[in-house]
JSON list of C-alpha atoms in Angstrom, two decimals:
[
{"chain": "W", "resi": 1, "resn": "MET", "atom": "CA", "xyz": [-61.07, 9.67, -48.67]},
{"chain": "W", "resi": 2, "resn": "ALA", "atom": "CA", "xyz": [-58.82, 7.98, -50.43]},
{"chain": "W", "resi": 3, "resn": "ALA", "atom": "CA", "xyz": [-57.62, 10.96, -52.33]},
{"chain": "W", "resi": 4, "resn": "CYS", "atom": "CA", "xyz": [-58.19, 13.04, -49.72]},
{"chain": "W", "resi": 5, "resn": "SER", "atom": "CA", "xyz": [-55.03, 11.32, -47.47]},
{"chain": "W", "resi": 6, "resn": "VAL", "atom": "CA", "xyz": [-53.06, 10.16, -50.91]},
{"chain": "W", "resi": 7, "resn": "GLY", "atom": "CA", "xyz": [-52.99, 14.51, -51.56]},
{"chain": "W", "resi": 8, "resn": "PHE", "atom": "CA", "xyz": [-52.29, 14.86, -48.02]},
{"chain": "W", "resi": 9, "resn": "ARG", "atom": "CA", "xyz": [-49.22, 12.36, -47.54]},
{"chain": "W", "resi": 10, "resn": "TRP", "atom": "CA", "xyz": [-48.18, 14.10, -50.53]},
{"chain": "W", "resi": 11, "resn": "LEU", "atom": "CA", "xyz": [-48.37, 17.89, -48.88]},
{"chain": "W", "resi": 12, "resn": "ALA", "atom": "CA", "xyz": [-45.96, 16.28, -45.75]},
{"chain": "W", "resi": 13, "resn": "GLN", "atom": "CA", "xyz": [-43.10, 14.47, -48.35]},
{"chain": "W", "resi": 14, "resn": "GLY", "atom": "CA", "xyz": [-41.13, 16.43, -50.28]},
{"chain": "W", "resi": 15, "resn": "TRP", "atom": "CA", "xyz": [-43.52, 20.06, -50.90]},
{"chain": "W", "resi": 16, "resn": "GLN", "atom": "CA", "xyz": [-40.50, 22.27, -51.79]},
{"chain": "W", "resi": 17, "resn": "GLN", "atom": "CA", "xyz": [-38.91, 19.66, -54.00]},
{"chain": "W", "resi": 18, "resn": "ARG", "atom": "CA", "xyz": [-42.07, 18.62, -55.83]},
{"chain": "W", "resi": 19, "resn": "VAL", "atom": "CA", "xyz": [-43.64, 21.63, -57.15]},
{"chain": "W", "resi": 20, "resn": "ARG", "atom": "CA", "xyz": [-40.06, 23.79, -58.28]},
{"chain": "W", "resi": 21, "resn": "GLN", "atom": "CA", "xyz": [-40.48, 21.07, -61.15]},
{"chain": "W", "resi": 22, "resn": "ALA", "atom": "CA", "xyz": [-44.13, 20.18, -61.39]},
{"chain": "W", "resi": 23, "resn": "CYS", "atom": "CA", "xyz": [-44.22, 24.46, -61.79]},
{"chain": "W", "resi": 24, "resn": "PRO", "atom": "CA", "xyz": [-41.25, 26.58, -61.72]},
{"chain": "W", "resi": 25, "resn": "LEU", "atom": "CA", "xyz": [-42.36, 29.27, -59.59]},
{"chain": "W", "resi": 26, "resn": "GLU", "atom": "CA", "xyz": [-39.49, 31.77, -61.08]},
{"chain": "W", "resi": 27, "resn": "ALA", "atom": "CA", "xyz": [-42.42, 30.83, -64.46]},
{"chain": "W", "resi": 28, "resn": "ILE", "atom": "CA", "xyz": [-46.19, 31.84, -63.30]},
{"chain": "W", "resi": 29, "resn": "SER", "atom": "CA", "xyz": [-49.28, 33.08, -64.56]},
{"chain": "W", "resi": 30, "resn": "VAL", "atom": "CA", "xyz": [-53.21, 33.44, -62.54]},
{"chain": "W", "resi": 31, "resn": "SER", "atom": "CA", "xyz": [-56.20, 31.49, -63.54]},
{"chain": "W", "resi": 32, "resn": "TRP", "atom": "CA", "xyz": [-59.02, 31.06, -60.59]},
{"chain": "W", "resi": 33, "resn": "HIS", "atom": "CA", "xyz": [-61.79, 28.85, -60.67]},
{"chain": "W", "resi": 34, "resn": "GLY", "atom": "CA", "xyz": [-64.51, 28.36, -56.93]},
{"chain": "W", "resi": 35, "resn": "VAL", "atom": "CA", "xyz": [-66.13, 26.10, -55.30]},
{"chain": "W", "resi": 36, "resn": "SER", "atom": "CA", "xyz": [-69.40, 26.52, -52.60]},
{"chain": "W", "resi": 37, "resn": "ALA", "atom": "CA", "xyz": [-71.48, 24.69, -50.38]},
{"chain": "W", "resi": 38, "resn": "LYS", "atom": "CA", "xyz": [-74.09, 25.18, -48.09]},
{"chain": "W", "resi": 39, "resn": "SER", "atom": "CA", "xyz": [-74.34, 24.48, -44.30]},
{"chain": "W", "resi": 40, "resn": "LYS", "atom": "CA", "xyz": [-75.73, 25.75, -41.22]},
{"chain": "W", "resi": 41, "resn": "SER", "atom": "CA", "xyz": [-72.57, 27.05, -39.63]},
{"chain": "W", "resi": 42, "resn": "ARG", "atom": "CA", "xyz": [-71.27, 30.23, -39.81]},
{"chain": "W", "resi": 43, "resn": "ARG", "atom": "CA", "xyz": [-70.60, 31.38, -43.67]},
{"chain": "W", "resi": 44, "resn": "PHE", "atom": "CA", "xyz": [-67.30, 33.01, -45.25]},
{"chain": "W", "resi": 45, "resn": "SER", "atom": "CA", "xyz": [-65.04, 33.24, -48.28]},
{"chain": "W", "resi": 46, "resn": "VAL", "atom": "CA", "xyz": [-61.91, 31.50, -48.65]},
{"chain": "W", "resi": 47, "resn": "CYS", "atom": "CA", "xyz": [-59.63, 32.68, -51.93]},
{"chain": "W", "resi": 48, "resn": "ALA", "atom": "CA", "xyz": [-56.39, 29.73, -51.89]},
{"chain": "W", "resi": 49, "resn": "ILE", "atom": "CA", "xyz": [-53.88, 31.59, -54.32]},
{"chain": "W", "resi": 50, "resn": "TYR", "atom": "CA", "xyz": [-51.51, 28.36, -55.04]},
{"chain": "W", "resi": 51, "resn": "SER", "atom": "CA", "xyz": [-48.60, 26.29, -57.34]},
{"chain": "W", "resi": 52, "resn": "HIS", "atom": "CA", "xyz": [-49.55, 23.32, -57.73]},
{"chain": "W", "resi": 53, "resn": "PRO", "atom": "CA", "xyz": [-53.11, 21.14, -57.81]},
{"chain": "W", "resi": 54, "resn": "LEU", "atom": "CA", "xyz": [-52.83, 18.74, -55.31]},
{"chain": "W", "resi": 55, "resn": "LEU", "atom": "CA", "xyz": [-52.90, 21.61, -52.57]},
{"chain": "W", "resi": 56, "resn": "TRP", "atom": "CA", "xyz": [-55.95, 22.94, -54.32]},
{"chain": "W", "resi": 57, "resn": "GLU", "atom": "CA", "xyz": [-57.81, 19.64, -54.59]},
{"chain": "W", "resi": 58, "resn": "GLU", "atom": "CA", "xyz": [-56.85, 19.57, -50.87]},
{"chain": "W", "resi": 59, "resn": "ILE", "atom": "CA", "xyz": [-58.34, 22.85, -49.50]},
{"chain": "W", "resi": 60, "resn": "GLN", "atom": "CA", "xyz": [-61.29, 21.99, -51.51]},
{"chain": "W", "resi": 61, "resn": "GLN", "atom": "CA", "xyz": [-61.94, 18.42, -50.12]},
{"chain": "W", "resi": 62, "resn": "LEU", "atom": "CA", "xyz": [-61.21, 19.84, -46.31]},
{"chain": "W", "resi": 63, "resn": "LEU", "atom": "CA", "xyz": [-63.54, 23.03, -46.74]},
{"chain": "W", "resi": 64, "resn": "ALA", "atom": "CA", "xyz": [-65.87, 21.75, -48.45]},
{"chain": "W", "resi": 65, "resn": "GLN", "atom": "CA", "xyz": [-66.44, 19.27, -45.55]},
{"chain": "W", "resi": 66, "resn": "ASP", "atom": "CA", "xyz": [-67.84, 22.25, -44.24]},
{"chain": "W", "resi": 67, "resn": "GLY", "atom": "CA", "xyz": [-69.44, 24.11, -46.15]},
{"chain": "W", "resi": 68, "resn": "VAL", "atom": "CA", "xyz": [-66.87, 27.28, -46.64]},
{"chain": "W", "resi": 69, "resn": "GLN", "atom": "CA", "xyz": [-67.05, 28.92, -50.36]},
{"chain": "W", "resi": 70, "resn": "VAL", "atom": "CA", "xyz": [-63.38, 29.11, -51.67]},
{"chain": "W", "resi": 71, "resn": "ARG", "atom": "CA", "xyz": [-61.93, 29.91, -54.75]},
{"chain": "W", "resi": 72, "resn": "GLY", "atom": "CA", "xyz": [-58.15, 29.22, -56.32]},
{"chain": "W", "resi": 73, "resn": "VAL", "atom": "CA", "xyz": [-56.17, 31.00, -57.87]},
{"chain": "W", "resi": 74, "resn": "ARG", "atom": "CA", "xyz": [-53.90, 29.38, -59.50]},
{"chain": "W", "resi": 75, "resn": "LEU", "atom": "CA", "xyz": [-50.03, 31.13, -60.37]},
{"chain": "W", "resi": 76, "resn": "GLN", "atom": "CA", "xyz": [-49.02, 30.02, -63.96]},
{"chain": "W", "resi": 77, "resn": "ALA", "atom": "CA", "xyz": [-46.60, 33.25, -65.58]},
{"chain": "W", "resi": 78, "resn": "LEU", "atom": "CA", "xyz": [-43.89, 35.72, -64.11]},
{"chain": "W", "resi": 79, "resn": "GLN", "atom": "CA", "xyz": [-43.22, 36.98, -61.27]},
{"chain": "W", "resi": 80, "resn": "GLY", "atom": "CA", "xyz": [-42.96, 40.70, -62.74]},
{"chain": "W", "resi": 81, "resn": "GLU", "atom": "CA", "xyz": [-46.41, 40.15, -63.80]},
{"chain": "W", "resi": 82, "resn": "LEU", "atom": "CA", "xyz": [-47.89, 39.47, -59.75]},
{"chain": "W", "resi": 83, "resn": "ARG", "atom": "CA", "xyz": [-49.00, 43.62, -59.67]},
{"chain": "W", "resi": 84, "resn": "ARG", "atom": "CA", "xyz": [-51.47, 42.77, -62.17]},
{"chain": "W", "resi": 85, "resn": "LEU", "atom": "CA", "xyz": [-53.24, 40.45, -59.88]},
{"chain": "W", "resi": 86, "resn": "SER", "atom": "CA", "xyz": [-56.43, 39.59, -60.04]},
{"chain": "W", "resi": 87, "resn": "LEU", "atom": "CA", "xyz": [-58.15, 38.65, -57.34]},
{"chain": "W", "resi": 88, "resn": "PRO", "atom": "CA", "xyz": [-61.32, 36.89, -56.12]},
{"chain": "W", "resi": 89, "resn": "ARG", "atom": "CA", "xyz": [-62.68, 39.16, -53.23]},
{"chain": "W", "resi": 90, "resn": "ALA", "atom": "CA", "xyz": [-62.93, 37.11, -50.09]},
{"chain": "W", "resi": 91, "resn": "LYS", "atom": "CA", "xyz": [-62.58, 36.97, -46.36]},
{"chain": "W", "resi": 92, "resn": "VAL", "atom": "CA", "xyz": [-59.37, 34.65, -46.16]},
{"chain": "W", "resi": 93, "resn": "TYR", "atom": "CA", "xyz": [-56.79, 34.02, -48.42]},
{"chain": "W", "resi": 94, "resn": "VAL", "atom": "CA", "xyz": [-54.69, 30.84, -48.30]},
{"chain": "W", "resi": 95, "resn": "LEU", "atom": "CA", "xyz": [-51.27, 31.67, -49.52]},
{"chain": "W", "resi": 96, "resn": "GLU", "atom": "CA", "xyz": [-48.93, 28.78, -50.13]},
{"chain": "W", "resi": 97, "resn": "GLY", "atom": "CA", "xyz": [-45.44, 30.00, -49.11]},
{"chain": "W", "resi": 98, "resn": "SER", "atom": "CA", "xyz": [-43.53, 27.01, -50.47]},
{"chain": "W", "resi": 99, "resn": "GLY", "atom": "CA", "xyz": [-41.65, 29.24, -52.96]},
{"chain": "W", "resi": 100, "resn": "PRO", "atom": "CA", "xyz": [-38.84, 31.18, -52.63]},
{"chain": "W", "resi": 101, "resn": "HIS", "atom": "CA", "xyz": [-39.30, 33.31, -49.38]},
{"chain": "W", "resi": 102, "resn": "GLN", "atom": "CA", "xyz": [-39.53, 36.77, -51.50]},
{"chain": "W", "resi": 103, "resn": "LEU", "atom": "CA", "xyz": [-42.35, 35.85, -53.84]},
{"chain": "W", "resi": 104, "resn": "THR", "atom": "CA", "xyz": [-44.18, 34.83, -51.41]},
{"chain": "W", "resi": 105, "resn": "SER", "atom": "CA", "xyz": [-43.70, 38.36, -49.65]},
{"chain": "W", "resi": 106, "resn": "THR", "atom": "CA", "xyz": [-44.51, 39.71, -52.30]},
{"chain": "W", "resi": 107, "resn": "LEU", "atom": "CA", "xyz": [-47.42, 38.15, -53.01]},
{"chain": "W", "resi": 108, "resn": "LEU", "atom": "CA", "xyz": [-48.74, 38.85, -49.44]},
{"chain": "W", "resi": 109, "resn": "GLY", "atom": "CA", "xyz": [-48.22, 42.83, -49.77]},
{"chain": "W", "resi": 110, "resn": "GLU", "atom": "CA", "xyz": [-50.25, 42.46, -52.80]},
{"chain": "W", "resi": 111, "resn": "ILE", "atom": "CA", "xyz": [-52.71, 41.34, -51.16]},
{"chain": "W", "resi": 112, "resn": "LEU", "atom": "CA", "xyz": [-52.58, 43.62, -47.79]},
{"chain": "W", "resi": 113, "resn": "GLY", "atom": "CA", "xyz": [-52.23, 46.61, -50.82]},
{"chain": "W", "resi": 114, "resn": "LYS", "atom": "CA", "xyz": [-54.95, 45.34, -52.72]},
{"chain": "W", "resi": 115, "resn": "ASN", "atom": "CA", "xyz": [-57.21, 44.72, -49.82]},
{"chain": "W", "resi": 116, "resn": "PRO", "atom": "CA", "xyz": [-56.36, 45.95, -46.34]},
{"chain": "W", "resi": 117, "resn": "LYS", "atom": "CA", "xyz": [-58.71, 44.09, -44.76]},
{"chain": "W", "resi": 118, "resn": "ALA", "atom": "CA", "xyz": [-57.61, 40.88, -45.79]},
{"chain": "W", "resi": 119, "resn": "ARG", "atom": "CA", "xyz": [-56.91, 38.44, -43.40]},
{"chain": "W", "resi": 120, "resn": "VAL", "atom": "CA", "xyz": [-54.57, 36.13, -44.36]},
{"chain": "W", "resi": 121, "resn": "VAL", "atom": "CA", "xyz": [-53.02, 32.38, -43.67]},
{"chain": "W", "resi": 122, "resn": "VAL", "atom": "CA", "xyz": [-49.65, 31.78, -44.96]},
{"chain": "W", "resi": 123, "resn": "LEU", "atom": "CA", "xyz": [-49.04, 28.01, -45.56]},
{"chain": "W", "resi": 124, "resn": "ALA", "atom": "CA", "xyz": [-45.35, 26.74, -45.07]},
{"chain": "W", "resi": 125, "resn": "GLU", "atom": "CA", "xyz": [-42.87, 23.55, -44.80]},
{"chain": "W", "resi": 126, "resn": "LYS", "atom": "CA", "xyz": [-42.18, 24.53, -41.50]},
{"chain": "W", "resi": 127, "resn": "LEU", "atom": "CA", "xyz": [-42.44, 27.13, -39.15]},
{"chain": "W", "resi": 128, "resn": "SER", "atom": "CA", "xyz": [-39.32, 28.49, -37.95]},
{"chain": "W", "resi": 129, "resn": "ASP", "atom": "CA", "xyz": [-38.64, 32.28, -36.90]},
{"chain": "W", "resi": 130, "resn": "ALA", "atom": "CA", "xyz": [-36.64, 33.61, -39.95]},
{"chain": "W", "resi": 131, "resn": "ASN", "atom": "CA", "xyz": [-39.62, 31.96, -42.21]},
{"chain": "W", "resi": 132, "resn": "THR", "atom": "CA", "xyz": [-42.30, 33.30, -40.96]},
{"chain": "W", "resi": 133, "resn": "PHE", "atom": "CA", "xyz": [-41.75, 36.73, -38.50]},
{"chain": "W", "resi": 134, "resn": "PRO", "atom": "CA", "xyz": [-41.51, 38.85, -41.70]},
{"chain": "W", "resi": 135, "resn": "PHE", "atom": "CA", "xyz": [-44.97, 37.40, -43.17]},
{"chain": "W", "resi": 136, "resn": "LEU", "atom": "CA", "xyz": [-46.27, 38.54, -39.40]},
{"chain": "W", "resi": 137, "resn": "ARG", "atom": "CA", "xyz": [-44.67, 42.13, -39.35]},
{"chain": "W", "resi": 138, "resn": "GLN", "atom": "CA", "xyz": [-46.22, 42.43, -42.72]},
{"chain": "W", "resi": 139, "resn": "GLY", "atom": "CA", "xyz": [-49.56, 41.61, -41.54]},
{"chain": "W", "resi": 140, "resn": "ALA", "atom": "CA", "xyz": [-50.32, 37.45, -41.54]},
{"chain": "W", "resi": 141, "resn": "LYS", "atom": "CA", "xyz": [-53.01, 36.58, -39.90]},
{"chain": "W", "resi": 142, "resn": "GLY", "atom": "CA", "xyz": [-51.85, 32.63, -39.30]},
{"chain": "W", "resi": 143, "resn": "LEU", "atom": "CA", "xyz": [-50.21, 30.51, -40.41]},
{"chain": "W", "resi": 144, "resn": "LEU", "atom": "CA", "xyz": [-49.98, 27.03, -41.08]},
{"chain": "W", "resi": 145, "resn": "THR", "atom": "CA", "xyz": [-47.37, 23.78, -41.75]},
{"chain": "W", "resi": 146, "resn": "TYR", "atom": "CA", "xyz": [-48.63, 21.35, -45.01]},
{"chain": "W", "resi": 147, "resn": "ARG", "atom": "CA", "xyz": [-48.55, 18.62, -42.58]},
{"chain": "W", "resi": 148, "resn": "ASP", "atom": "CA", "xyz": [-50.89, 20.00, -40.10]},
{"chain": "W", "resi": 149, "resn": "LEU", "atom": "CA", "xyz": [-53.06, 21.78, -43.42]},
{"chain": "W", "resi": 150, "resn": "ARG", "atom": "CA", "xyz": [-55.61, 18.19, -42.62]},
{"chain": "W", "resi": 151, "resn": "GLU", "atom": "CA", "xyz": [-56.31, 18.89, -38.99]},
{"chain": "W", "resi": 152, "resn": "GLN", "atom": "CA", "xyz": [-55.96, 22.45, -38.46]},
{"chain": "W", "resi": 153, "resn": "LEU", "atom": "CA", "xyz": [-57.27, 24.22, -41.68]},
{"chain": "W", "resi": 154, "resn": "SER", "atom": "CA", "xyz": [-60.81, 24.58, -40.79]},
{"chain": "W", "resi": 155, "resn": "ARG", "atom": "CA", "xyz": [-60.30, 25.88, -37.89]},
{"chain": "W", "resi": 156, "resn": "ALA", "atom": "CA", "xyz": [-56.77, 28.27, -38.04]},
{"chain": "W", "resi": 157, "resn": "LEU", "atom": "CA", "xyz": [-59.32, 29.30, -41.01]},
{"chain": "W", "resi": 158, "resn": "ARG", "atom": "CA", "xyz": [-62.51, 30.11, -38.24]},
{"chain": "W", "resi": 159, "resn": "ALA", "atom": "CA", "xyz": [-59.95, 32.22, -36.22]},
{"chain": "W", "resi": 160, "resn": "VAL", "atom": "CA", "xyz": [-59.17, 34.91, -38.36]},
{"chain": "W", "resi": 161, "resn": "ALA", "atom": "CA", "xyz": [-62.13, 34.86, -39.86]},
{"chain": "W", "resi": 162, "resn": "ASP", "atom": "CA", "xyz": [-63.75, 36.28, -36.23]},
{"chain": "W", "resi": 163, "resn": "GLY", "atom": "CA", "xyz": [-60.85, 38.44, -36.34]},
{"chain": "W", "resi": 164, "resn": "GLY", "atom": "CA", "xyz": [-58.69, 36.01, -34.30]},
{"chain": "W", "resi": 165, "resn": "TYR", "atom": "CA", "xyz": [-54.90, 34.62, -35.43]},
{"chain": "W", "resi": 166, "resn": "TRP", "atom": "CA", "xyz": [-53.53, 30.83, -35.20]},
{"chain": "W", "resi": 167, "resn": "VAL", "atom": "CA", "xyz": [-49.63, 31.12, -34.82]},
{"chain": "W", "resi": 168, "resn": "PRO", "atom": "CA", "xyz": [-47.98, 28.48, -32.58]},
{"chain": "W", "resi": 169, "resn": "ARG", "atom": "CA", "xyz": [-47.87, 30.26, -28.98]},
{"chain": "W", "resi": 170, "resn": "SER", "atom": "CA", "xyz": [-44.59, 29.81, -29.07]},
{"chain": "W", "resi": 171, "resn": "LEU", "atom": "CA", "xyz": [-43.95, 31.46, -32.31]},
{"chain": "W", "resi": 172, "resn": "LEU", "atom": "CA", "xyz": [-46.31, 33.85, -30.95]},
{"chain": "W", "resi": 173, "resn": "SER", "atom": "CA", "xyz": [-44.55, 34.46, -27.75]},
{"chain": "W", "resi": 174, "resn": "ARG", "atom": "CA", "xyz": [-41.20, 34.74, -29.05]},
{"chain": "W", "resi": 175, "resn": "PHE", "atom": "CA", "xyz": [-42.47, 36.83, -31.95]},
{"chain": "W", "resi": 176, "resn": "VAL", "atom": "CA", "xyz": [-44.61, 39.49, -29.42]},
{"chain": "W", "resi": 177, "resn": "GLU", "atom": "CA", "xyz": [-41.42, 39.36, -26.96]},
{"chain": "W", "resi": 178, "resn": "GLY", "atom": "CA", "xyz": [-39.43, 41.14, -29.93]},
{"chain": "W", "resi": 179, "resn": "ILE", "atom": "CA", "xyz": [-42.48, 43.44, -30.44]},
{"chain": "W", "resi": 180, "resn": "LEU", "atom": "CA", "xyz": [-42.61, 44.51, -26.57]},
{"chain": "W", "resi": 181, "resn": "ASN", "atom": "CA", "xyz": [-38.09, 44.29, -26.12]},
{"chain": "W", "resi": 182, "resn": "SER", "atom": "CA", "xyz": [-37.94, 46.97, -29.45]},
{"chain": "W", "resi": 183, "resn": "ALA", "atom": "CA", "xyz": [-39.17, 50.93, -29.83]},
{"chain": "W", "resi": 184, "resn": "SER", "atom": "CA", "xyz": [-41.26, 49.92, -32.02]},
{"chain": "W", "resi": 185, "resn": "GLY", "atom": "CA", "xyz": [-43.52, 47.58, -30.02]},
{"chain": "W", "resi": 186, "resn": "ARG", "atom": "CA", "xyz": [-44.59, 50.87, -28.01]},
{"chain": "W", "resi": 187, "resn": "GLY", "atom": "CA", "xyz": [-46.57, 54.11, -28.51]},
{"chain": "W", "resi": 188, "resn": "ARG", "atom": "CA", "xyz": [-49.91, 54.77, -28.89]},
{"chain": "W", "resi": 189, "resn": "THR", "atom": "CA", "xyz": [-51.49, 52.24, -30.72]},
{"chain": "W", "resi": 190, "resn": "LEU", "atom": "CA", "xyz": [-54.60, 52.24, -33.36]},
{"chain": "W", "resi": 191, "resn": "ALA", "atom": "CA", "xyz": [-57.40, 51.67, -31.16]},
{"chain": "W", "resi": 192, "resn": "PRO", "atom": "CA", "xyz": [-61.53, 51.27, -31.39]},
{"chain": "W", "resi": 193, "resn": "GLY", "atom": "CA", "xyz": [-62.97, 54.21, -30.81]},
{"chain": "W", "resi": 194, "resn": "ASN", "atom": "CA", "xyz": [-64.78, 53.67, -27.64]},
{"chain": "W", "resi": 195, "resn": "LEU", "atom": "CA", "xyz": [-62.41, 52.83, -25.81]},
{"chain": "W", "resi": 196, "resn": "SER", "atom": "CA", "xyz": [-62.40, 54.36, -22.23]},
{"chain": "W", "resi": 197, "resn": "GLN", "atom": "CA", "xyz": [-59.66, 57.02, -21.68]},
{"chain": "W", "resi": 198, "resn": "ARG", "atom": "CA", "xyz": [-58.64, 54.18, -18.81]},
{"chain": "W", "resi": 199, "resn": "GLU", "atom": "CA", "xyz": [-58.82, 50.94, -21.11]},
{"chain": "W", "resi": 200, "resn": "GLN", "atom": "CA", "xyz": [-56.56, 53.27, -23.71]},
{"chain": "W", "resi": 201, "resn": "GLN", "atom": "CA", "xyz": [-54.02, 53.76, -20.40]},
{"chain": "W", "resi": 202, "resn": "VAL", "atom": "CA", "xyz": [-54.12, 49.81, -19.78]},
{"chain": "W", "resi": 203, "resn": "LEU", "atom": "CA", "xyz": [-53.41, 49.11, -23.91]},
{"chain": "W", "resi": 204, "resn": "ASP", "atom": "CA", "xyz": [-50.15, 51.50, -22.97]},
{"chain": "W", "resi": 205, "resn": "CYS", "atom": "CA", "xyz": [-49.18, 49.30, -20.38]},
{"chain": "W", "resi": 206, "resn": "LEU", "atom": "CA", "xyz": [-49.86, 46.03, -21.83]},
{"chain": "W", "resi": 207, "resn": "LEU", "atom": "CA", "xyz": [-47.54, 47.46, -24.87]},
{"chain": "W", "resi": 208, "resn": "GLU", "atom": "CA", "xyz": [-44.77, 47.93, -22.63]},
{"chain": "W", "resi": 209, "resn": "ASN", "atom": "CA", "xyz": [-45.22, 44.22, -21.07]},
{"chain": "W", "resi": 210, "resn": "LEU", "atom": "CA", "xyz": [-46.02, 45.12, -18.18]},
{"chain": "W", "resi": 211, "resn": "ALA", "atom": "CA", "xyz": [-47.60, 42.18, -15.61]},
{"chain": "W", "resi": 212, "resn": "ASN", "atom": "CA", "xyz": [-51.47, 43.03, -14.53]},
{"chain": "W", "resi": 213, "resn": "LYS", "atom": "CA", "xyz": [-49.80, 43.85, -10.49]},
{"chain": "W", "resi": 214, "resn": "GLU", "atom": "CA", "xyz": [-47.59, 46.44, -12.05]},
{"chain": "W", "resi": 215, "resn": "ILE", "atom": "CA", "xyz": [-49.98, 47.65, -13.98]},
{"chain": "W", "resi": 216, "resn": "ALA", "atom": "CA", "xyz": [-52.97, 48.27, -10.93]},
{"chain": "W", "resi": 217, "resn": "ALA", "atom": "CA", "xyz": [-49.63, 49.61, -9.15]},
{"chain": "W", "resi": 218, "resn": "LYS", "atom": "CA", "xyz": [-49.00, 51.92, -11.91]},
{"chain": "W", "resi": 219, "resn": "LEU", "atom": "CA", "xyz": [-52.22, 53.31, -12.03]},
{"chain": "W", "resi": 220, "resn": "PHE", "atom": "CA", "xyz": [-52.95, 52.99, -8.95]},
{"chain": "W", "resi": 221, "resn": "ILE", "atom": "CA", "xyz": [-56.43, 50.37, -9.76]},
{"chain": "W", "resi": 222, "resn": "SER", "atom": "CA", "xyz": [-56.67, 46.79, -8.15]},
{"chain": "W", "resi": 223, "resn": "GLU", "atom": "CA", "xyz": [-55.44, 44.00, -9.99]},
{"chain": "W", "resi": 224, "resn": "ARG", "atom": "CA", "xyz": [-59.19, 42.31, -9.92]},
{"chain": "W", "resi": 225, "resn": "THR", "atom": "CA", "xyz": [-59.67, 46.05, -12.09]},
{"chain": "W", "resi": 226, "resn": "VAL", "atom": "CA", "xyz": [-56.81, 45.56, -14.31]},
{"chain": "W", "resi": 227, "resn": "LYS", "atom": "CA", "xyz": [-58.76, 41.90, -15.28]},
{"chain": "W", "resi": 228, "resn": "PHE", "atom": "CA", "xyz": [-61.60, 43.72, -15.74]},
{"chain": "W", "resi": 229, "resn": "HIS", "atom": "CA", "xyz": [-60.30, 46.66, -18.83]},
{"chain": "W", "resi": 230, "resn": "VAL", "atom": "CA", "xyz": [-58.16, 43.95, -19.99]},
{"chain": "W", "resi": 231, "resn": "SER", "atom": "CA", "xyz": [-61.57, 41.46, -20.54]},
{"chain": "W", "resi": 232, "resn": "ASN", "atom": "CA", "xyz": [-63.62, 45.14, -22.08]},
{"chain": "W", "resi": 233, "resn": "LEU", "atom": "CA", "xyz": [-60.31, 45.78, -24.59]},
{"chain": "W", "resi": 234, "resn": "LEU", "atom": "CA", "xyz": [-59.80, 41.78, -26.19]},
{"chain": "W", "resi": 235, "resn": "ALA", "atom": "CA", "xyz": [-63.48, 41.72, -27.22]},
{"chain": "W", "resi": 236, "resn": "LYS", "atom": "CA", "xyz": [-63.27, 44.90, -28.91]},
{"chain": "W", "resi": 237, "resn": "PHE", "atom": "CA", "xyz": [-60.43, 44.46, -30.83]},
{"chain": "W", "resi": 238, "resn": "GLY", "atom": "CA", "xyz": [-61.94, 41.11, -30.87]},
{"chain": "W", "resi": 239, "resn": "VAL", "atom": "CA", "xyz": [-59.06, 38.91, -30.02]},
{"chain": "W", "resi": 240, "resn": "ARG", "atom": "CA", "xyz": [-59.19, 36.65, -27.04]},
{"chain": "W", "resi": 241, "resn": "ARG", "atom": "CA", "xyz": [-55.27, 35.95, -25.86]},
{"chain": "W", "resi": 242, "resn": "ARG", "atom": "CA", "xyz": [-52.74, 39.00, -25.10]},
{"chain": "W", "resi": 243, "resn": "ALA", "atom": "CA", "xyz": [-50.43, 38.18, -27.47]},
{"chain": "W", "resi": 244, "resn": "ASP", "atom": "CA", "xyz": [-53.00, 38.08, -29.86]},
{"chain": "W", "resi": 245, "resn": "LEU", "atom": "CA", "xyz": [-54.13, 41.81, -28.95]},
{"chain": "W", "resi": 246, "resn": "ILE", "atom": "CA", "xyz": [-50.73, 43.27, -28.62]},
{"chain": "W", "resi": 247, "resn": "LEU", "atom": "CA", "xyz": [-49.84, 41.71, -32.28]},
{"chain": "W", "resi": 248, "resn": "LEU", "atom": "CA", "xyz": [-53.12, 43.53, -33.90]},
{"chain": "W", "resi": 249, "resn": "CYS", "atom": "CA", "xyz": [-51.82, 46.50, -32.60]},
{"chain": "W", "resi": 250, "resn": "TYR", "atom": "CA", "xyz": [-48.61, 45.73, -34.01]},
{"chain": "W", "resi": 251, "resn": "GLN", "atom": "CA", "xyz": [-49.15, 45.35, -37.55]},
{"chain": "W", "resi": 252, "resn": "GLN", "atom": "CA", "xyz": [-51.95, 47.95, -37.25]},
{"chain": "W", "resi": 253, "resn": "ARG", "atom": "CA", "xyz": [-48.90, 50.71, -36.48]},
{"chain": "W", "resi": 254, "resn": "SER", "atom": "CA", "xyz": [-46.99, 48.85, -39.68]},
{"chain": "W", "resi": 255, "resn": "LEU", "atom": "CA", "xyz": [-49.71, 49.90, -41.64]},
{"chain": "W", "resi": 256, "resn": "PRO", "atom": "CA", "xyz": [-49.56, 52.45, -44.48]}
]
């Protein structure tokens, strides 16, 4: 635990400066390795993409406690070689985002381009609208700061592995509000094939940012019926909150 504590304090203090000094992001290539542990809990695989070994050490220690399989890919070569990046198959990818925004965006695009069903959690020094909204638009399912790594990493990975999102509520609310206020946030979405006609109508109303009362009036049904259909929609899409559902629909429509 001592090593873990030291690593965590290091992560929380001057991460970007230390990373650039120890492993310049302008010169990166790839090596990968892995560990796994047994657990009675549900298991899933994780691939961590990082540039500094202390981050990898921290992730290993945190996930080993929960029996999560984790492989690490260290970036050590030229950015131009990222398109030849070979990644282990995993259900969830953890992507270090301490370097230049464009590099993180390129890596995220490469991951989702090669594995559209991948679920990616991006780590960042801080989470602001400017530096995280682009990742959500690209398809990231989780956002986490280095400061919160120790307390939230395992929960975040399990949440996204189960089909949900791990994004701070206030940040997600602002992002979803932006979606609903723009033309790109409206229109028919890619939906599971087992939606009823009424569920599709309710979903379309949700994407118009209508409240339950407004949906009920528009569709000539009761608010209780609206709540019933919303609950069914959340279950069918595999998410827990309306905001998650709206974000998922937006990301699905953004797929090539």
